[in-house]
């Protein structure tokens, strides 16, 4: 399943295409209500 959410990534570890685990949180901006808690699968090669 693929769905796009605007989620807060506090440490800037995520890249486009990564599979992540998110949780709902208090509103962080007008349309950002989610926070990244874990990266399940990385699409970044680590270069």
CSV table of N, CA and C in Angstrom, one decimal, residues 5-7 14 20 22 26 28-29 33 36 43:
chain,number,residue,atom,x,y,z
A,5,UNK,N,1.9,11.0,3.1
A,5,UNK,CA,1.5,11.9,4.3
A,5,UNK,C,2.6,12.9,4.5
A,6,UNK,N,2.3,14.1,5.0
A,6,UNK,CA,3.3,15.0,5.4
A,6,UNK,C,3.6,14.7,6.9
A,7,UNK,N,4.8,14.2,7.1
A,7,UNK,CA,5.1,13.8,8.5
A,7,UNK,C,6.4,14.5,8.9
A,14,UNK,N,15.0,10.5,6.7
A,14,UNK,CA,14.2,9.9,5.7
A,14,UNK,C,14.5,10.5,4.3
A,20,UNK,N,8.2,4.0,6.0
A,20,UNK,CA,8.4,4.5,7.4
A,20,UNK,C,7.2,4.2,8.3
A,22,UNK,N,4.7,5.8,11.1
A,22,UNK,CA,4.4,7.1,11.6
A,22,UNK,C,3.3,7.0,12.6
A,26,UNK,N,-0.1,15.9,17.7
A,26,UNK,CA,-0.8,17.2,17.7
A,26,UNK,C,-0.4,17.9,16.4
A,28,UNK,N,1.4,20.0,13.9
A,28,UNK,CA,2.7,20.7,13.8
A,28,UNK,C,2.7,21.8,12.9
A,29,UNK,N,1.8,21.8,11.9
A,29,UNK,CA,1.6,22.9,11.0
A,29,UNK,C,0.2,22.8,10.4
A,33,UNK,N,0.3,16.5,10.6
A,33,UNK,CA,-0.3,15.9,11.9
A,33,UNK,C,0.3,14.6,12.2
A,36,UNK,N,7.3,10.8,12.1
A,36,UNK,CA,8.1,9.6,11.8
A,36,UNK,C,8.7,9.0,13.1
A,43,UNK,N,15.1,3.5,0.8
A,43,UNK,CA,15.3,3.4,-0.7
A,43,UNK,C,16.6,4.1,-1.1
